mmCIF file of C-alpha atoms and ligand atoms in Angstrom:
data_model
loop_
_atom_site.group_PDB
_atom_site.id
_atom_site.type_symbol
_atom_site.label_atom_id
_atom_site.label_comp_id
_atom_site.label_asym_id
_atom_site.label_seq_id
_atom_site.Cartn_x
_atom_site.Cartn_y
_atom_site.Cartn_z
ATOM 1 C CA MET A 14 -39.120 1.501 -15.369
ATOM 2 C CA ALA A 15 -40.306 2.982 -12.040
ATOM 3 C CA PRO A 16 -37.672 5.195 -10.343
ATOM 4 C CA GLU A 17 -37.841 3.075 -7.148
ATOM 5 C CA LEU A 18 -36.923 -0.016 -9.106
ATOM 6 C CA GLY A 19 -34.043 1.880 -10.722
ATOM 7 C CA ILE A 20 -32.588 2.774 -7.312
ATOM 8 C CA ALA A 21 -33.065 -0.760 -5.956
ATOM 9 C CA GLU A 22 -31.494 -2.191 -9.091
ATOM 10 C CA ALA A 23 -28.518 0.204 -8.900
ATOM 11 C CA ALA A 24 -28.050 -0.669 -5.205
ATOM 12 C CA GLY A 25 -28.073 -4.396 -6.027
ATOM 13 C CA TRP A 26 -25.450 -3.980 -8.721
ATOM 14 C CA PHE A 27 -23.421 -1.704 -6.422
ATOM 15 C CA LEU A 28 -23.280 -4.311 -3.652
ATOM 16 C CA GLY A 29 -22.755 -7.315 -5.927
ATOM 17 C CA ALA A 30 -20.054 -5.662 -8.000
ATOM 18 C CA GLY A 31 -18.598 -4.137 -4.831
ATOM 19 C CA VAL A 32 -17.802 -7.543 -3.323
ATOM 20 C CA VAL A 33 -16.101 -8.656 -6.534
ATOM 21 C CA PHE A 34 -14.211 -5.380 -7.005
ATOM 22 C CA TYR A 35 -13.057 -5.245 -3.376
ATOM 23 C CA LEU A 36 -11.561 -8.726 -3.558
ATOM 24 C CA GLU A 37 -10.113 -8.110 -7.008
ATOM 25 C CA ALA A 38 -8.313 -4.960 -5.817
ATOM 26 C CA SER A 39 -7.100 -6.651 -2.645
ATOM 27 C CA PHE A 40 -5.699 -9.614 -4.606
ATOM 28 C CA TRP A 41 -4.147 -7.288 -7.168
ATOM 29 C CA GLU A 42 -2.412 -5.338 -4.424
ATOM 30 C CA SER A 43 -1.145 -8.481 -2.705
ATOM 31 C CA LEU A 44 0.097 -10.129 -5.917
ATOM 32 C CA PHE A 45 1.557 -6.903 -7.352
ATOM 33 C CA HIS A 46 3.618 -6.553 -4.189
ATOM 34 C CA GLU A 47 4.740 -10.146 -4.073
ATOM 35 C CA PHE A 48 5.688 -10.498 -7.746
ATOM 36 C CA LEU A 49 6.819 -6.985 -8.699
ATOM 37 C CA LEU A 50 7.601 -4.833 -5.709
ATOM 38 C CA ASP A 51 8.851 -7.030 -2.882
ATOM 39 C CA LEU A 52 10.611 -9.761 -4.800
ATOM 40 C CA ASN A 53 12.541 -12.491 -3.094
ATOM 41 C CA PRO A 54 16.114 -12.973 -4.411
ATOM 42 C CA ALA A 55 15.102 -15.799 -6.767
ATOM 43 C CA ARG A 56 12.486 -13.671 -8.472
ATOM 44 C CA ARG A 57 14.707 -10.620 -8.640
ATOM 45 C CA ARG A 58 16.568 -12.239 -11.522
ATOM 46 C CA TRP A 59 13.620 -11.970 -13.868
ATOM 47 C CA MET A 60 13.027 -8.420 -12.721
ATOM 48 C CA PHE A 61 16.511 -7.577 -14.006
ATOM 49 C CA ALA A 62 15.536 -9.153 -17.320
ATOM 50 C CA LEU A 63 12.432 -6.965 -17.360
ATOM 51 C CA LYS A 64 14.460 -3.839 -16.649
ATOM 52 C CA ARG A 65 15.348 -3.336 -20.315
ATOM 53 C CA PHE A 66 11.787 -3.713 -21.629
ATOM 54 C CA ALA A 67 9.815 -2.099 -18.810
ATOM 55 C CA PRO A 68 12.076 0.424 -17.065
ATOM 56 C CA SER A 69 9.117 2.040 -15.292
ATOM 57 C CA LEU A 70 8.163 -1.207 -13.606
ATOM 58 C CA TYR A 71 11.758 -1.860 -12.656
ATOM 59 C CA LEU A 72 11.963 1.625 -11.176
ATOM 60 C CA GLU A 73 8.847 0.868 -9.167
ATOM 61 C CA HIS A 74 10.477 -2.232 -7.709
ATOM 62 C CA TYR A 75 13.691 -0.323 -7.021
ATOM 63 C CA ALA A 76 11.878 2.580 -5.344
ATOM 64 C CA HIS A 77 9.666 0.404 -3.167
ATOM 65 C CA ASN A 78 11.925 -2.467 -2.291
ATOM 66 C CA VAL A 79 15.432 -1.053 -2.382
ATOM 67 C CA LEU A 80 14.811 2.555 -1.372
ATOM 68 C CA HIS A 81 11.716 2.382 0.802
ATOM 69 C CA HIS A 82 12.513 -0.869 2.575
ATOM 70 C CA PHE A 83 16.277 -0.790 2.856
ATOM 71 C CA ARG A 84 17.838 2.600 2.064
ATOM 72 C CA THR A 85 15.427 4.813 4.006
ATOM 73 C CA TYR A 86 13.862 4.461 7.467
ATOM 74 C CA ARG A 87 17.089 2.786 8.528
ATOM 75 C CA GLY A 88 17.516 4.508 11.893
ATOM 76 C CA ALA A 89 13.862 4.206 12.890
ATOM 77 C CA TYR A 90 10.576 3.082 11.369
ATOM 78 C CA THR A 91 9.147 6.552 11.948
ATOM 79 C CA ARG A 92 12.040 8.609 10.492
ATOM 80 C CA GLN A 93 12.884 8.491 6.799
ATOM 81 C CA PHE A 94 16.366 9.955 7.266
ATOM 82 C CA GLU A 95 18.445 10.523 10.370
ATOM 83 C CA SER A 96 20.094 13.616 8.892
ATOM 84 C CA GLU A 97 20.360 15.715 5.758
ATOM 85 C CA ALA A 98 23.809 14.187 5.224
ATOM 86 C CA GLU A 99 22.271 10.712 5.055
ATOM 87 C CA ARG A 100 19.757 11.875 2.441
ATOM 88 C CA LEU A 101 22.446 13.574 0.348
ATOM 89 C CA ALA A 102 24.636 10.460 0.465
ATOM 90 C CA LEU A 103 21.729 8.396 -0.868
ATOM 91 C CA ASP A 104 21.146 10.975 -3.628
ATOM 92 C CA VAL A 105 24.790 10.654 -4.694
ATOM 93 C CA ALA A 106 24.504 6.845 -4.802
ATOM 94 C CA MET A 107 21.250 6.994 -6.783
ATOM 95 C CA ARG A 108 22.584 9.429 -9.370
ATOM 96 C CA LYS A 109 25.222 6.863 -10.357
ATOM 97 C CA HIS A 110 22.681 4.518 -11.916
ATOM 98 C CA LEU A 111 19.442 6.466 -12.443
ATOM 99 C CA THR A 112 18.781 8.817 -15.343
ATOM 100 C CA PRO A 113 18.156 12.448 -14.296
ATOM 101 C CA ARG A 114 14.439 11.921 -15.039
ATOM 102 C CA GLN A 115 14.244 8.763 -12.941
ATOM 103 C CA PHE A 116 16.126 10.474 -10.130
ATOM 104 C CA ARG A 117 13.636 13.346 -10.170
ATOM 105 C CA ARG A 118 10.679 10.982 -10.155
ATOM 106 C CA VAL A 119 11.987 8.970 -7.239
ATOM 107 C CA THR A 120 13.010 11.919 -5.072
ATOM 108 C CA THR A 121 9.872 13.984 -5.664
ATOM 109 C CA HIS A 122 7.802 10.978 -4.597
ATOM 110 C CA HIS A 123 9.486 10.437 -1.266
ATOM 111 C CA TYR A 124 12.022 7.735 -2.159
ATOM 112 C CA GLY A 125 9.447 5.023 -2.774
ATOM 113 C CA ALA A 126 7.119 6.005 0.063
ATOM 114 C CA SER A 127 4.580 7.268 -2.475
ATOM 115 C CA PHE A 128 4.673 5.402 -5.782
ATOM 116 C CA GLU A 129 6.154 7.365 -8.641
ATOM 117 C CA ALA A 130 5.357 5.176 -11.644
ATOM 118 C CA PRO A 131 2.433 6.164 -13.801
ATOM 119 C CA ALA A 132 -0.690 5.251 -11.841
ATOM 120 C CA LEU A 133 -1.622 2.655 -14.473
ATOM 121 C CA PRO A 134 -0.344 -0.486 -12.724
ATOM 122 C CA TYR A 135 -2.066 0.592 -9.528
ATOM 123 C CA LEU A 136 -5.336 1.487 -11.169
ATOM 124 C CA ALA A 137 -5.379 -1.487 -13.549
ATOM 125 C CA PRO A 138 -8.245 -3.335 -11.806
ATOM 126 C CA ALA A 139 -10.413 -0.210 -11.596
ATOM 127 C CA LEU A 140 -9.778 0.609 -15.261
ATOM 128 C CA LEU A 141 -10.361 -2.951 -16.457
ATOM 129 C CA ASN A 142 -13.651 -3.042 -14.579
ATOM 130 C CA LEU A 143 -14.895 -0.195 -16.757
ATOM 131 C CA LEU A 144 -14.809 -2.529 -19.767
ATOM 132 C CA CYS A 145 -17.894 -4.318 -18.461
ATOM 133 C CA LEU A 146 -20.051 -1.159 -18.482
ATOM 134 C CA PRO A 147 -21.273 -1.446 -22.115
ATOM 135 C CA LEU A 148 -22.346 -5.036 -21.434
ATOM 136 C CA LEU A 149 -24.720 -4.093 -18.616
ATOM 137 C CA PRO A 150 -28.473 -4.021 -19.264
ATOM 138 C CA ASP A 151 -29.374 -0.410 -18.426
ATOM 139 C CA VAL A 152 -28.367 2.928 -16.887
ATOM 140 C CA ALA A 153 -29.190 1.890 -13.310
ATOM 141 C CA ALA A 154 -26.895 -1.138 -13.550
ATOM 142 C CA ARG A 155 -24.112 0.985 -15.044
ATOM 143 C CA ALA A 156 -24.466 3.638 -12.330
ATOM 144 C CA GLY A 157 -24.312 0.969 -9.601
ATOM 145 C CA VAL A 158 -21.266 -0.738 -11.066
ATOM 146 C CA LEU A 159 -19.444 2.545 -11.720
ATOM 147 C CA ALA A 160 -20.025 3.660 -8.124
ATOM 148 C CA ALA A 161 -18.855 0.251 -6.861
ATOM 149 C CA ASP A 162 -15.693 0.588 -8.936
ATOM 150 C CA LEU A 163 -14.887 3.959 -7.399
ATOM 151 C CA VAL A 164 -15.687 2.913 -3.832
ATOM 152 C CA PHE A 165 -14.206 -0.597 -3.724
ATOM 153 C CA ALA A 166 -11.462 -0.814 -6.365
ATOM 154 C CA THR A 167 -9.555 2.401 -5.655
ATOM 155 C CA PRO A 168 -8.899 2.565 -1.862
ATOM 156 C CA TYR A 169 -5.638 0.599 -1.963
ATOM 157 C CA TRP A 170 -4.397 2.983 -4.636
ATOM 158 C CA ALA A 171 -5.214 5.999 -2.430
ATOM 159 C CA TYR A 172 -3.671 4.268 0.588
ATOM 160 C CA SER A 173 -0.437 3.648 -1.336
ATOM 161 C CA LYS A 174 -0.320 7.111 -2.824
ATOM 162 C CA TRP A 175 -1.213 9.333 0.130
ATOM 163 C CA MET A 176 -1.797 7.508 3.400
ATOM 164 C CA HIS A 177 1.240 5.283 3.442
ATOM 165 C CA LEU A 178 3.502 8.180 4.432
ATOM 166 C CA TYR A 179 1.404 8.716 7.562
ATOM 167 C CA LEU A 180 1.628 5.044 8.489
ATOM 168 C CA HIS A 181 5.331 5.685 9.066
ATOM 169 C CA ARG A 182 4.673 8.564 11.474
ATOM 170 C CA ARG A 183 4.080 8.272 15.198
ATOM 171 C CA PHE A 184 0.331 7.985 15.769
ATOM 172 C CA ASP A 185 0.037 11.379 17.519
ATOM 173 C CA ALA A 186 2.093 13.110 14.818
ATOM 174 C CA ALA A 187 0.184 11.422 11.988
ATOM 175 C CA VAL A 188 -3.279 12.450 13.192
ATOM 176 C CA ALA A 189 -2.054 15.984 13.922
ATOM 177 C CA GLU A 190 -0.343 16.470 10.553
ATOM 178 C CA ALA A 191 -2.751 14.708 8.177
ATOM 179 C CA PRO A 192 -5.537 16.612 6.446
ATOM 180 C CA GLY A 193 -8.867 16.319 8.291
ATOM 181 C CA TRP A 194 -10.437 13.589 6.135
ATOM 182 C CA MET A 195 -7.260 11.491 6.296
ATOM 183 C CA SER A 196 -6.978 11.982 10.040
ATOM 184 C CA VAL A 197 -10.458 10.460 10.428
ATOM 185 C CA TRP A 198 -9.292 7.404 8.496
ATOM 186 C CA LEU A 199 -6.027 7.175 10.492
ATOM 187 C CA ARG A 200 -7.947 7.210 13.790
ATOM 188 C CA SER A 201 -10.460 4.598 12.660
ATOM 189 C CA ASP A 202 -10.058 0.955 13.620
ATOM 190 C CA TYR A 203 -9.247 0.199 10.008
ATOM 191 C CA GLY A 204 -6.532 2.890 9.903
ATOM 192 C CA VAL A 205 -4.965 1.566 13.111
ATOM 193 C CA ALA A 206 -5.152 -2.042 11.901
ATOM 194 C CA VAL A 207 -3.406 -1.124 8.638
ATOM 195 C CA ARG A 208 -0.757 0.869 10.535
ATOM 196 C CA ILE A 209 0.022 -2.253 12.581
ATOM 197 C CA SER A 210 -0.028 -4.548 9.565
ATOM 198 C CA HIS A 211 2.287 -2.267 7.597
ATOM 199 C CA TYR A 212 4.772 -2.200 10.449
ATOM 200 C CA LEU A 213 4.844 -6.019 10.231
ATOM 201 C CA HIS A 214 5.365 -5.761 6.463
ATOM 202 C CA HIS A 215 8.551 -3.805 7.138
ATOM 203 C CA ARG A 216 9.691 -6.360 9.676
ATOM 204 C CA GLN A 217 9.194 -9.111 7.078
ATOM 205 C CA PRO A 218 8.703 -7.689 3.555
ATOM 206 C CA THR A 219 7.320 -10.972 2.188
ATOM 207 C CA TRP A 220 4.333 -10.797 4.553
ATOM 208 C CA ASN A 221 1.384 -8.410 5.112
ATOM 209 C CA TYR A 222 1.372 -6.628 1.763
ATOM 210 C CA ASN A 223 -2.224 -5.403 1.869
ATOM 211 C CA LEU A 224 -3.365 -1.934 2.758
ATOM 212 C CA GLN A 225 -6.772 -3.068 1.466
ATOM 213 C CA TYR A 226 -7.308 -6.123 3.624
ATOM 214 C CA GLY A 227 -8.388 -9.559 2.583
ATOM 215 C CA ALA A 228 -6.161 -11.198 0.007
ATOM 216 C CA ASP A 229 -3.091 -11.637 2.232
ATOM 217 C CA LEU A 230 -5.222 -13.468 4.750
ATOM 218 C CA LEU A 231 -6.809 -15.679 2.086
ATOM 219 C CA ARG A 232 -3.406 -16.346 0.486
ATOM 220 C CA GLY A 233 -1.743 -17.227 3.791
ATOM 221 C CA ARG A 234 0.565 -14.183 3.580
ATOM 222 C CA TRP A 235 -0.663 -12.378 6.694
ATOM 223 C CA ARG A 236 0.581 -12.695 10.269
ATOM 224 C CA PRO A 237 -0.550 -10.951 13.459
ATOM 225 C CA PRO A 238 1.861 -9.009 15.697
ATOM 226 C CA THR A 239 3.680 -10.867 18.458
ATOM 227 C CA ALA A 240 3.945 -9.485 22.002
ATOM 228 C CA ALA A 241 7.456 -8.241 21.108
ATOM 229 C CA ASP A 242 6.054 -6.435 18.051
ATOM 230 C CA TRP A 243 3.485 -4.711 20.288
ATOM 231 C CA ASP A 244 6.218 -3.675 22.725
ATOM 232 C CA ASP A 245 8.276 -2.177 19.918
ATOM 233 C CA MET A 246 5.306 -0.381 18.329
ATOM 234 C CA LEU A 247 4.494 1.197 21.677
ATOM 235 C CA THR A 248 8.107 2.223 22.245
ATOM 236 C CA ILE A 249 8.292 4.087 18.944
ATOM 237 C CA GLY A 250 4.844 5.649 19.384
ATOM 238 C CA LEU A 251 3.336 3.912 16.384
ATOM 239 C CA VAL A 252 0.325 2.904 18.472
ATOM 240 C CA THR A 253 -1.019 3.887 21.895
ATOM 241 C CA PRO A 254 -1.596 1.693 24.954
ATOM 242 C CA ALA A 255 -5.328 2.032 24.227
ATOM 243 C CA HIS A 256 -4.785 0.535 20.764
ATOM 244 C CA ARG A 257 -2.962 -2.400 22.270
ATOM 245 C CA ALA A 258 -5.712 -2.977 24.813
ATOM 246 C CA ARG A 259 -8.308 -2.916 22.058
ATOM 247 C CA PHE A 260 -6.536 -4.847 19.303
ATOM 248 C CA GLU A 261 -4.177 -7.367 20.852
ATOM 249 C CA GLY A 262 -5.401 -10.907 20.331
ATOM 250 C CA ARG A 263 -8.333 -9.712 18.242
ATOM 251 C CA ARG A 264 -9.376 -11.940 15.390
ATOM 252 C CA VAL A 265 -12.304 -10.306 13.697
ATOM 253 C CA TRP A 266 -12.746 -10.135 9.954
ATOM 254 C CA LEU A 267 -11.128 -6.948 8.560
ATOM 255 C CA HIS A 268 -9.335 -6.312 11.876
ATOM 256 C CA PRO A 269 -7.745 -9.675 12.426
ATOM 257 C CA PHE A 270 -5.495 -8.810 15.365
HETATM 258 ZN ZN1 LIG B 301 6.987 -3.632 0.625
HETATM 259 ZN ZN1 LIG B 302 6.180 1.510 4.240
#
């Protein structure tokens, strides 16, 4: 096979698989949140049943929903704790029902602000995609699909693991404190759009799950900010007046504000 054809073939597989992998990861993120992390009260009952057989998954729900949504960031969206005393009081409450190992896992991973379960549930789509590699016709196809898997199926995992913490910081603080490559992402239109969407997720935890956009919108689980939301985001420094001028009312694919 001519090398040029190999590159064109790999690019074709990269783009084709990329569309599928992007949507797969976005749907996985949205559904994982709705049915495991941010359960409504009716669904929480079966999560308690699961607790005995899958304690790691239960801990993930507890860390994200109970700790991240309701037991931290109580005083302000941009401050995890109001004081050291508040953090210590939460530690005392957690020690009453978590094992020492679970307690360590939860606290060293920012009380649910960076997931602490094994990465497996988050990386499941990317890992499952690898199963198709032996079925592909040649090396060029495998290289294209492998690259697509890395580029399109893993961003939401990285967003959850590392960037989420910065979504809860004031915009100026986030871009100043984040490592250079992350600061570029935080300043981008996509980073700003996700910051806004995640704020709405905390206002209503059964909406706007995605950090990798798409599935929420397609599933009817995404809402745009209201004028009052914009006012509040500006007051707490989550966005700048320039962001509001650029994004408010915008309805473009990927940045649907
Ligand atoms: Zn949530
Ligand atoms: Zn959050």
